[in-house]
Amino acid sequence: MESIAYTPIGYVKSPYTSGEDMPRYYTDSGDITATLKVLPEYRKALLGVEPGMKLLMLFHFHEATEHSLQVRKRGTGPVTGVFATRSPRRPNLIGASIIEVVKVEWTTIEFLGVDVLDGTPVLDLKVQKEMED
């Protein structure tokens, strides 16, 4: 099987240091903010990223140590295929959250919708909905 490697574009500075403290879903984080420190070589890619925008943030579950094809939904529910859940125990350890940009300063994005651990490597950002011209 072909191996695929990705390089992070930056890292999240989050108030959450353990999975027990972290919200299970980005909409559960309320008004808690985090920051994404984008690596300097990707600064030009931030052109057009503005407060109020919603972005799909793809990241690596860096604290996950194993994967499973089936998990208990929300940890205690029925056994479900991992592709039907948001579990971090995925074959490729890739996660996704929708974040709302609060502020952009140089290579730092402050955002709402934080449901990732401190130090999480971010793989990519994509605008969630195309903006009007």
mmCIF file of C-alpha atoms in Angstrom:
data_model
loop_
_atom_site.group_PDB
_atom_site.id
_atom_site.type_symbol
_atom_site.label_atom_id
_atom_site.label_comp_id
_atom_site.label_asym_id
_atom_site.label_seq_id
_atom_site.Cartn_x
_atom_site.Cartn_y
_atom_site.Cartn_z
ATOM 1 C CA MET A 1 0.000 0.000 0.000
ATOM 2 C CA GLU A 2 1.208 3.510 -0.819
ATOM 3 C CA SER A 3 2.338 5.658 2.091
ATOM 4 C CA ILE A 4 1.229 9.287 2.199
ATOM 5 C CA ALA A 5 2.963 11.939 4.287
ATOM 6 C CA TYR A 6 1.705 15.389 5.221
ATOM 7 C CA THR A 7 3.492 18.362 6.720
ATOM 8 C CA PRO A 8 1.563 20.509 9.222
ATOM 9 C CA ILE A 9 0.814 24.104 8.234
ATOM 10 C CA GLY A 10 0.703 25.098 11.888
ATOM 11 C CA TYR A 11 -0.208 24.142 15.438
ATOM 12 C CA VAL A 12 -3.135 24.931 17.730
ATOM 13 C CA LYS A 13 -2.652 26.616 21.092
ATOM 14 C CA SER A 14 -5.689 25.307 22.966
ATOM 15 C CA PRO A 15 -6.836 25.552 26.588
ATOM 16 C CA TYR A 16 -7.417 21.775 26.517
ATOM 17 C CA THR A 17 -4.569 19.485 27.529
ATOM 18 C CA SER A 18 -6.573 16.273 27.962
ATOM 19 C CA GLY A 19 -9.459 14.659 26.129
ATOM 20 C CA GLU A 20 -11.519 14.513 29.326
ATOM 21 C CA ASP A 21 -11.692 18.329 29.541
ATOM 22 C CA MET A 22 -12.315 18.959 25.848
ATOM 23 C CA PRO A 23 -15.766 19.332 24.260
ATOM 24 C CA ARG A 24 -16.761 16.363 22.115
ATOM 25 C CA TYR A 25 -17.941 18.600 19.261
ATOM 26 C CA TYR A 26 -16.866 22.039 18.070
ATOM 27 C CA THR A 27 -20.325 23.547 18.631
ATOM 28 C CA ASP A 28 -20.095 22.619 22.327
ATOM 29 C CA SER A 29 -17.117 24.914 23.008
ATOM 30 C CA GLY A 30 -19.184 28.064 23.547
ATOM 31 C CA ASP A 31 -17.184 31.292 23.665
ATOM 32 C CA ILE A 32 -13.852 29.605 24.443
ATOM 33 C CA THR A 33 -11.192 30.609 21.939
ATOM 34 C CA ALA A 34 -7.938 29.062 20.777
ATOM 35 C CA THR A 35 -5.252 30.157 18.367
ATOM 36 C CA LEU A 36 -3.736 28.565 15.312
ATOM 37 C CA LYS A 37 -0.098 29.524 14.845
ATOM 38 C CA VAL A 38 0.469 29.130 11.111
ATOM 39 C CA LEU A 39 4.072 28.462 10.143
ATOM 40 C CA PRO A 40 5.715 31.538 8.552
ATOM 41 C CA GLU A 41 6.168 29.864 5.159
ATOM 42 C CA TYR A 42 2.357 29.671 4.824
ATOM 43 C CA ARG A 43 1.642 33.302 5.783
ATOM 44 C CA LYS A 44 0.702 34.294 2.210
ATOM 45 C CA ALA A 45 -1.987 31.585 2.238
ATOM 46 C CA LEU A 46 -3.841 33.608 4.897
ATOM 47 C CA LEU A 47 -4.653 36.404 2.433
ATOM 48 C CA GLY A 48 -8.454 36.790 2.490
ATOM 49 C CA VAL A 49 -8.970 35.004 5.816
ATOM 50 C CA GLU A 50 -11.065 37.449 7.841
ATOM 51 C CA PRO A 51 -13.012 37.624 11.108
ATOM 52 C CA GLY A 52 -16.414 35.972 10.856
ATOM 53 C CA MET A 53 -15.309 33.415 8.254
ATOM 54 C CA LYS A 54 -15.996 29.758 8.932
ATOM 55 C CA LEU A 55 -13.176 27.417 7.996
ATOM 56 C CA LEU A 56 -12.917 23.658 7.874
ATOM 57 C CA MET A 57 -9.792 22.813 9.861
ATOM 58 C CA LEU A 58 -8.229 19.438 9.058
ATOM 59 C CA PHE A 59 -5.857 18.175 11.715
ATOM 60 C CA HIS A 60 -3.903 15.162 12.946
ATOM 61 C CA PHE A 61 -5.008 13.381 16.139
ATOM 62 C CA HIS A 62 -1.479 13.568 17.547
ATOM 63 C CA GLU A 63 -2.341 12.034 20.927
ATOM 64 C CA ALA A 64 -4.177 8.994 19.524
ATOM 65 C CA THR A 65 -2.131 5.827 19.819
ATOM 66 C CA GLU A 66 -4.333 3.278 18.098
ATOM 67 C CA HIS A 67 -7.216 2.979 15.712
ATOM 68 C CA SER A 68 -10.329 0.858 15.644
ATOM 69 C CA LEU A 69 -12.806 0.046 12.898
ATOM 70 C CA GLN A 70 -15.696 0.026 15.375
ATOM 71 C CA VAL A 71 -16.202 2.183 18.463
ATOM 72 C CA ARG A 72 -18.946 2.937 20.948
ATOM 73 C CA LYS A 73 -20.778 6.036 19.748
ATOM 74 C CA ARG A 74 -19.993 8.908 22.154
ATOM 75 C CA GLY A 75 -17.982 6.426 24.229
ATOM 76 C CA THR A 76 -20.936 4.625 25.811
ATOM 77 C CA GLY A 77 -23.532 4.177 23.052
ATOM 78 C CA PRO A 78 -24.027 1.367 20.561
ATOM 79 C CA VAL A 79 -21.092 -0.114 18.654
ATOM 80 C CA THR A 80 -20.774 1.816 15.392
ATOM 81 C CA GLY A 81 -18.361 1.872 12.476
ATOM 82 C CA VAL A 82 -15.730 4.560 13.068
ATOM 83 C CA PHE A 83 -16.633 6.287 9.773
ATOM 84 C CA ALA A 84 -20.081 7.044 11.253
ATOM 85 C CA THR A 85 -18.538 8.840 14.248
ATOM 86 C CA ARG A 86 -16.185 11.691 15.193
ATOM 87 C CA SER A 87 -13.944 9.322 17.162
ATOM 88 C CA PRO A 88 -10.204 10.068 17.112
ATOM 89 C CA ARG A 89 -9.503 6.316 16.782
ATOM 90 C CA ARG A 90 -9.469 6.472 12.963
ATOM 91 C CA PRO A 91 -7.283 4.521 10.512
ATOM 92 C CA ASN A 92 -5.524 7.729 9.370
ATOM 93 C CA LEU A 93 -5.941 9.813 12.549
ATOM 94 C CA ILE A 94 -7.331 12.785 10.585
ATOM 95 C CA GLY A 95 -9.877 15.039 12.265
ATOM 96 C CA ALA A 96 -12.013 17.937 11.078
ATOM 97 C CA SER A 97 -13.645 20.865 12.864
ATOM 98 C CA ILE A 98 -15.440 23.946 11.694
ATOM 99 C CA ILE A 99 -13.880 27.023 13.248
ATOM 100 C CA GLU A 100 -15.023 30.646 13.214
ATOM 101 C CA VAL A 101 -12.295 33.223 12.767
ATOM 102 C CA VAL A 102 -12.288 35.877 15.499
ATOM 103 C CA LYS A 103 -9.068 37.682 14.601
ATOM 104 C CA VAL A 104 -6.103 37.323 12.243
ATOM 105 C CA GLU A 105 -2.753 38.846 13.178
ATOM 106 C CA TRP A 106 0.225 38.055 10.963
ATOM 107 C CA THR A 107 0.431 34.227 11.224
ATOM 108 C CA THR A 108 -1.961 33.760 14.140
ATOM 109 C CA ILE A 109 -5.666 33.010 13.811
ATOM 110 C CA GLU A 110 -7.806 33.338 16.925
ATOM 111 C CA PHE A 111 -10.909 31.198 16.565
ATOM 112 C CA LEU A 112 -14.093 29.854 18.154
ATOM 113 C CA GLY A 113 -15.127 26.222 17.835
ATOM 114 C CA VAL A 114 -12.161 24.697 19.610
ATOM 115 C CA ASP A 115 -12.450 20.947 20.188
ATOM 116 C CA VAL A 116 -8.793 19.962 19.830
ATOM 117 C CA LEU A 117 -5.926 19.484 22.246
ATOM 118 C CA ASP A 118 -3.092 21.920 22.776
ATOM 119 C CA GLY A 119 -0.333 21.290 20.242
ATOM 120 C CA THR A 120 -2.594 19.714 17.619
ATOM 121 C CA PRO A 121 -0.916 19.783 14.184
ATOM 122 C CA VAL A 122 -3.137 21.375 11.517
ATOM 123 C CA LEU A 123 -2.923 19.907 8.024
ATOM 124 C CA ASP A 124 -5.091 22.336 6.056
ATOM 125 C CA LEU A 125 -7.777 25.011 6.176
ATOM 126 C CA LYS A 126 -10.631 25.330 3.707
ATOM 127 C CA VAL A 127 -13.354 27.945 3.581
ATOM 128 C CA GLN A 128 -16.573 26.305 4.774
ATOM 129 C CA LYS A 129 -18.863 28.239 2.450
ATOM 130 C CA GLU A 130 -17.832 30.225 -0.577
ATOM 131 C CA MET A 131 -18.029 33.927 0.132
ATOM 132 C CA GLU A 132 -20.031 36.242 -2.131
ATOM 133 C CA ASP A 133 -17.994 38.212 -4.684
#
